[in-house]
PDB file of C-alpha atoms in Angstrom:
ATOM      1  CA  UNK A 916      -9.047 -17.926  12.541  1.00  0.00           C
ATOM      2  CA  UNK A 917      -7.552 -14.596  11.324  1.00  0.00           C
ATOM      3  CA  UNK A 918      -5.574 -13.587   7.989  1.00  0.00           C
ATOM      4  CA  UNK A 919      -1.889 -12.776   7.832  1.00  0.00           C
ATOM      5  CA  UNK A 920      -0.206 -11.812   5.190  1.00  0.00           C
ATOM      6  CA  UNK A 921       3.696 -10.344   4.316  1.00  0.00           C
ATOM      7  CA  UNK A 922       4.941  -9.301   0.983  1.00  0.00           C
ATOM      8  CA  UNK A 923       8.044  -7.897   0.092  1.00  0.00           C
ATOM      9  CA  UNK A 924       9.906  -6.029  -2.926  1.00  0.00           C
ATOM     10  CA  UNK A 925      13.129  -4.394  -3.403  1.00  0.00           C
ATOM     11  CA  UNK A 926      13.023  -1.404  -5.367  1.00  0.00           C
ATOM     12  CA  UNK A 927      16.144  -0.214  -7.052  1.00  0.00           C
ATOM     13  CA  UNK A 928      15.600   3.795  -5.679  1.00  0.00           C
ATOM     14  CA  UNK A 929      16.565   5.701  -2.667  1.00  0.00           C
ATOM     15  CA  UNK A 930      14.103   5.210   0.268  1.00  0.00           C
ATOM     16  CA  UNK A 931      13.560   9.000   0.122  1.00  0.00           C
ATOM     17  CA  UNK A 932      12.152   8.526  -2.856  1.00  0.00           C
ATOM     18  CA  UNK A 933      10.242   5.178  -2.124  1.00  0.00           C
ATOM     19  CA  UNK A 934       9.061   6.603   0.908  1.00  0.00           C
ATOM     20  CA  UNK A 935       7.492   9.819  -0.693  1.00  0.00           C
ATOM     21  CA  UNK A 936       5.815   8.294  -3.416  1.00  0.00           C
ATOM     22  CA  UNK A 937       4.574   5.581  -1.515  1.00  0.00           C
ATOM     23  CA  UNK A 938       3.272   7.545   1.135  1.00  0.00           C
ATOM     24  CA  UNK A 939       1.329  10.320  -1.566  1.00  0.00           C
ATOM     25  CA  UNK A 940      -1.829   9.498  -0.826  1.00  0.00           C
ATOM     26  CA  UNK A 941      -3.444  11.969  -3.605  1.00  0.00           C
ATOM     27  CA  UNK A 942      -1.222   9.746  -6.286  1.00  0.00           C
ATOM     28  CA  UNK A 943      -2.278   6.458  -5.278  1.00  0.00           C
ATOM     29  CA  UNK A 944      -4.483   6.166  -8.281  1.00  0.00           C
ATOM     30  CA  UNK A 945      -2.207   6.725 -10.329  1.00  0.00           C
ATOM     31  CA  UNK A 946       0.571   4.206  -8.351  1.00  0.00           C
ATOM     32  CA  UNK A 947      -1.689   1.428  -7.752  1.00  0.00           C
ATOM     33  CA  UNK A 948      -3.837  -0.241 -10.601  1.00  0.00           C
ATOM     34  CA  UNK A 949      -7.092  -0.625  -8.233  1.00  0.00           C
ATOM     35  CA  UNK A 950      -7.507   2.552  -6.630  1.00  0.00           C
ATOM     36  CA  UNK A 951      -9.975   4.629  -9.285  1.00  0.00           C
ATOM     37  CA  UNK A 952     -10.181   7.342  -6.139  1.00  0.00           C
ATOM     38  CA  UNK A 953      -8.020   8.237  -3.084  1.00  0.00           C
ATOM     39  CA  UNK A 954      -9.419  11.850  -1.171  1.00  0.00           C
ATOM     40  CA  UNK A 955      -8.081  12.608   1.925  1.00  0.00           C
ATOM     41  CA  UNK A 956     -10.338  13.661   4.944  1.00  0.00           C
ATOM     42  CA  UNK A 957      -8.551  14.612   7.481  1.00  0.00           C
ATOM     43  CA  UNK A 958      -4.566  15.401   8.571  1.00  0.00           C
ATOM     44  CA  UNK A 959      -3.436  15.678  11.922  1.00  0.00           C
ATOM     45  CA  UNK A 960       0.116  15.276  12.201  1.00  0.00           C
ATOM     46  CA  UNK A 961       1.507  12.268  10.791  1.00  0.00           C
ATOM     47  CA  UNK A 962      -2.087  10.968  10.678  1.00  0.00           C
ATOM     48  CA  UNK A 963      -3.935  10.804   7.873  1.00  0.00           C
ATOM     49  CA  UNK A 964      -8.044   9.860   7.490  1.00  0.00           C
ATOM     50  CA  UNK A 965      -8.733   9.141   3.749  1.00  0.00           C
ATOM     51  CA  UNK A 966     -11.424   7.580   1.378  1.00  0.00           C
ATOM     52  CA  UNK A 967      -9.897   4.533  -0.757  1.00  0.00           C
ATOM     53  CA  UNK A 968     -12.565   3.704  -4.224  1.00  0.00           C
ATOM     54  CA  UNK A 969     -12.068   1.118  -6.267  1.00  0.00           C
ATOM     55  CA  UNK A 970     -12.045   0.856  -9.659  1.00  0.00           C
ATOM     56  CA  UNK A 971     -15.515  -1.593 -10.392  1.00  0.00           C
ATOM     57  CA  UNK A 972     -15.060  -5.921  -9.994  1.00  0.00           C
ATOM     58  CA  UNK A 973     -15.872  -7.571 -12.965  1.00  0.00           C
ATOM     59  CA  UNK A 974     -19.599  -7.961 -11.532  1.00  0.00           C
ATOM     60  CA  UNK A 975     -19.645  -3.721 -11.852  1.00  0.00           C
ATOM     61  CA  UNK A 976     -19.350  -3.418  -7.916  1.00  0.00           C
ATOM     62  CA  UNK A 977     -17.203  -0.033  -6.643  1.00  0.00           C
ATOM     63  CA  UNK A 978     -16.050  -0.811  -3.338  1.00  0.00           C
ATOM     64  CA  UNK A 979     -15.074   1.822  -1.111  1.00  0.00           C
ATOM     65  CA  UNK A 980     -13.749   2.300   2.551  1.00  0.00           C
ATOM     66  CA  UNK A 981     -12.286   5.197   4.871  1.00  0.00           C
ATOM     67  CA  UNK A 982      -8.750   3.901   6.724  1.00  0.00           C
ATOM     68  CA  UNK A 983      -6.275   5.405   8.866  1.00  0.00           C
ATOM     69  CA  UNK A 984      -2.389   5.695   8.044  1.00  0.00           C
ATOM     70  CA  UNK A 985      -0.045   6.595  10.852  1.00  0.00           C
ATOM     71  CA  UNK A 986       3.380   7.752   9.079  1.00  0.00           C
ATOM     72  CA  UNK A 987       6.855   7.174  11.404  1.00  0.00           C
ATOM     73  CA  UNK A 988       9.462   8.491   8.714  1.00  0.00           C
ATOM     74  CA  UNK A 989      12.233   7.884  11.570  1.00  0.00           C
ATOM     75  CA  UNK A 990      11.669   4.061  12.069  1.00  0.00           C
ATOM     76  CA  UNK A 991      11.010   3.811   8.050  1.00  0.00           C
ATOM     77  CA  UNK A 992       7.035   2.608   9.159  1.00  0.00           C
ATOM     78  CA  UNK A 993       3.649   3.024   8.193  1.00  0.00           C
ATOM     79  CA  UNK A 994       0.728   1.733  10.562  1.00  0.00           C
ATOM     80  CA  UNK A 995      -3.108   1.707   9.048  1.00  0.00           C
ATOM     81  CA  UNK A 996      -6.186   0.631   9.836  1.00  0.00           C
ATOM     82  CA  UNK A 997     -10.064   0.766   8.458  1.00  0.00           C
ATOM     83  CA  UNK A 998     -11.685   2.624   9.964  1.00  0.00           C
ATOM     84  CA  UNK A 999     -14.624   1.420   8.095  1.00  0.00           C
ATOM     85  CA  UNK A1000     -13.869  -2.317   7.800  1.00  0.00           C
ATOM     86  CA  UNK A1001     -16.780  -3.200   5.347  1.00  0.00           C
ATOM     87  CA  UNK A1002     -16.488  -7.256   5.331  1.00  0.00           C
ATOM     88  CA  UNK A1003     -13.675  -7.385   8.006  1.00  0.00           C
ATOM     89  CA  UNK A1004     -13.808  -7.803  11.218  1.00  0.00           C
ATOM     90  CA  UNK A1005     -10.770  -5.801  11.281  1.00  0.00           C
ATOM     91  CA  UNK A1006      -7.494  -5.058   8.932  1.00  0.00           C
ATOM     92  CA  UNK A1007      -4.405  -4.036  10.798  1.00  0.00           C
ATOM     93  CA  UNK A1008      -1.737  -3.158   8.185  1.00  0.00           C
ATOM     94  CA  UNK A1009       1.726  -2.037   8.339  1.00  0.00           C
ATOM     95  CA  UNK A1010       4.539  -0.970   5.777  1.00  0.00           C
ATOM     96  CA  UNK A1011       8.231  -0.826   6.851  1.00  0.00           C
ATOM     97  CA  UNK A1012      10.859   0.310   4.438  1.00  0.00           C
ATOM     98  CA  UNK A1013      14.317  -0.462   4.837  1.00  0.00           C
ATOM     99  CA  UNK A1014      17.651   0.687   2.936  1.00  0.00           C
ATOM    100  CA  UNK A1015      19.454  -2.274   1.072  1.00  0.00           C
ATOM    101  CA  UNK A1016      22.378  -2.721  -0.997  1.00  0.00           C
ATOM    102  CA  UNK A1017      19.804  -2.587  -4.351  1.00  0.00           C
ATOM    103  CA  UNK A1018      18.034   0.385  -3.012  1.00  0.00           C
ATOM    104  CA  UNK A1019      15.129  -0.247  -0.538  1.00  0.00           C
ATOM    105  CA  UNK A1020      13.287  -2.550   0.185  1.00  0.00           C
ATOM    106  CA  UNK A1021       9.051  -2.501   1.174  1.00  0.00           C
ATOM    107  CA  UNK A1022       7.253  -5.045   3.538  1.00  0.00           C
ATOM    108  CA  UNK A1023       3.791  -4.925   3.818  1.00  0.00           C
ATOM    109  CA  UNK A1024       2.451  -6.698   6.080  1.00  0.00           C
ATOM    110  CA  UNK A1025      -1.762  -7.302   6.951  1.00  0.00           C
ATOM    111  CA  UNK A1026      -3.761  -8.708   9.963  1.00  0.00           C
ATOM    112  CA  UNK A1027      -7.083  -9.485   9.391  1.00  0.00           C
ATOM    113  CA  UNK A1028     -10.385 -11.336   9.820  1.00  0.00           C
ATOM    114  CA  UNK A1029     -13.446 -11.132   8.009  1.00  0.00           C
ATOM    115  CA  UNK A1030     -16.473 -11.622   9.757  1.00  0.00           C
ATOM    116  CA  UNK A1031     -18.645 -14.266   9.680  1.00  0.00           C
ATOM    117  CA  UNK A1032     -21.300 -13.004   7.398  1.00  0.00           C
ATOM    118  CA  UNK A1033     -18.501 -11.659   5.138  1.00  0.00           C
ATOM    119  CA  UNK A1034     -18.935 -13.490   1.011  1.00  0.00           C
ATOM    120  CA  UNK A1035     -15.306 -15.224   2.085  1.00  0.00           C
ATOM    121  CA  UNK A1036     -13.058 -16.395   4.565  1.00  0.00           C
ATOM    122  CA  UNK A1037      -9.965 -15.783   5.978  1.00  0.00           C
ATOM    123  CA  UNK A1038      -8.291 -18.016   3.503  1.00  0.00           C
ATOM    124  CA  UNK A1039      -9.359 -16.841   0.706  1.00  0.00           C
ATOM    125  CA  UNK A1040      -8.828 -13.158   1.607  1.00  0.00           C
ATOM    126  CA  UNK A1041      -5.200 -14.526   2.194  1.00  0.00           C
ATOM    127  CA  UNK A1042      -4.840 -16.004  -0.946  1.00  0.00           C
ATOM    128  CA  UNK A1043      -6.519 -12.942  -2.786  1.00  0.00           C
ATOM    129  CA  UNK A1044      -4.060 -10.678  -0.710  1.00  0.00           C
ATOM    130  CA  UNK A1045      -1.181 -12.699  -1.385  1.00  0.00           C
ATOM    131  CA  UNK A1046      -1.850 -12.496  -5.150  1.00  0.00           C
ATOM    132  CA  UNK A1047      -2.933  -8.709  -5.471  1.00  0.00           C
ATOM    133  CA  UNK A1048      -0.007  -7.922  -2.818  1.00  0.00           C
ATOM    134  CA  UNK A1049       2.078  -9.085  -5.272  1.00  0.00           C
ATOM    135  CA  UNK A1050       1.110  -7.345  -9.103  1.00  0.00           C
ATOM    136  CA  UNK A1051       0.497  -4.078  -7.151  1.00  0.00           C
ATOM    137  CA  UNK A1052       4.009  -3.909  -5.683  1.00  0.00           C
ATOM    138  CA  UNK A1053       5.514  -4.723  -9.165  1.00  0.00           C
ATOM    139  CA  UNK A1054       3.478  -1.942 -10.724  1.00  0.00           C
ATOM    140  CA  UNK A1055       5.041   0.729  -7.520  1.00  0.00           C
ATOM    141  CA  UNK A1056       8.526  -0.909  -8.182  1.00  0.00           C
ATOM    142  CA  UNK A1057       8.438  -0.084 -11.754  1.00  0.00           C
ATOM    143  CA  UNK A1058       6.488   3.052 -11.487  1.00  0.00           C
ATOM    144  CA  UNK A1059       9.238   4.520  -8.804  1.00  0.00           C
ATOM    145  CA  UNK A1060      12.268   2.637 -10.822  1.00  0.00           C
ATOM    146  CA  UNK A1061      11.038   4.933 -14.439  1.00  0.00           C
ATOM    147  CA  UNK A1062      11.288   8.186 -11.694  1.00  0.00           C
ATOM    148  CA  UNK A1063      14.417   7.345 -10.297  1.00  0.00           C
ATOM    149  CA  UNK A1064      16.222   6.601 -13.489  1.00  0.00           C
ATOM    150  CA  UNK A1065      14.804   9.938 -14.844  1.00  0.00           C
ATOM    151  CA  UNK A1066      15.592  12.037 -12.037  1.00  0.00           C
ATOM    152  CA  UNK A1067      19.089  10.321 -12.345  1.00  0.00           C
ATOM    153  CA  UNK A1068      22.053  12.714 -13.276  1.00  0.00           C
ATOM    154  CA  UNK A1069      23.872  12.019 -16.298  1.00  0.00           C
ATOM    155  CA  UNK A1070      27.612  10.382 -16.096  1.00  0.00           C
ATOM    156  CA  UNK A1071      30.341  12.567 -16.216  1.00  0.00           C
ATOM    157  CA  UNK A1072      31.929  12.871 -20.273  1.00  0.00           C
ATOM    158  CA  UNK A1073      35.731  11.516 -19.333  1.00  0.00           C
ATOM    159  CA  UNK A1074      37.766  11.964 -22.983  1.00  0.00           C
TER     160      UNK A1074
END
């Protein structure tokens, strides 16, 4: 049995700006509440190698993992992959971005299964996902929203 998961948030900012801070991989420590490390490896084109390090579980364990990310900034899409799965079998994921009335909108999206000698399943991975998915996107939605509205210009004085 594999994992799926799909989250989704609507961010009240441009895409241009969703899409660049999203996709700065040297900030995601400072986007995302569980990355204590991000250092790229490698750049070819629009693909980027990188080193992802948690900040340490509550039993004092940093986990750490190299992935992939595959940038389309015409179709709005990000494809990734671990390169060094760790407990999973594999974990396919992919962001698409799309321009809404509100501002824009972010799916992410995750295939997975962990293998069998893996501490959980494929359910509970889901669940975890589902859950983390969720307070991490809030964090990037309100962390974007604070740039936006400061990077907003001021309304015209009418008398």
């Amino acid at each position: 049995m594999a994992g799926h998961t799909e989250n989704a948030i609507t961010i009240a900012a441009p895409v241009d700006l969703v899409w660049d801070m999203t996709n700065d991989l040297g900030n995601w420590p400072r986007l995302f509440s569980e990355y204590a490390s991000c250092e790229v490896l490698s750049r070819e084109g629009n693909r980027t190698t990188f080193r992802l390090t948690m900040h340490p579980d509550e039993n004092g364990t940093v986990w750490s993992w190299v992935s992939e990310r595959e940038t389309d900034r015409p179709t709005l899409s990000v494809k990734a992959r671990r390169v060094e799965p760790g407990p999973f079998a594999y974990m396919n994921i992919r962001w698409q971005y799309e321009e809404v009335t509100e501002g824009t909108r972010m799916v992410w999206t995750q295939d997975f299964e962990m293998k069998p000698e893996a501490p959980v399943d494929d359910a509970w991975m889901t669940d975890n996902i589902n859950r983390n998915s969720k307070v991490q996107m809030a964090l990037i939605r309100d962390r974007i929203e604070q740039v936006a509205a400061e990077n907003r210009p001021a309304p015209a004085l009418t008398d």
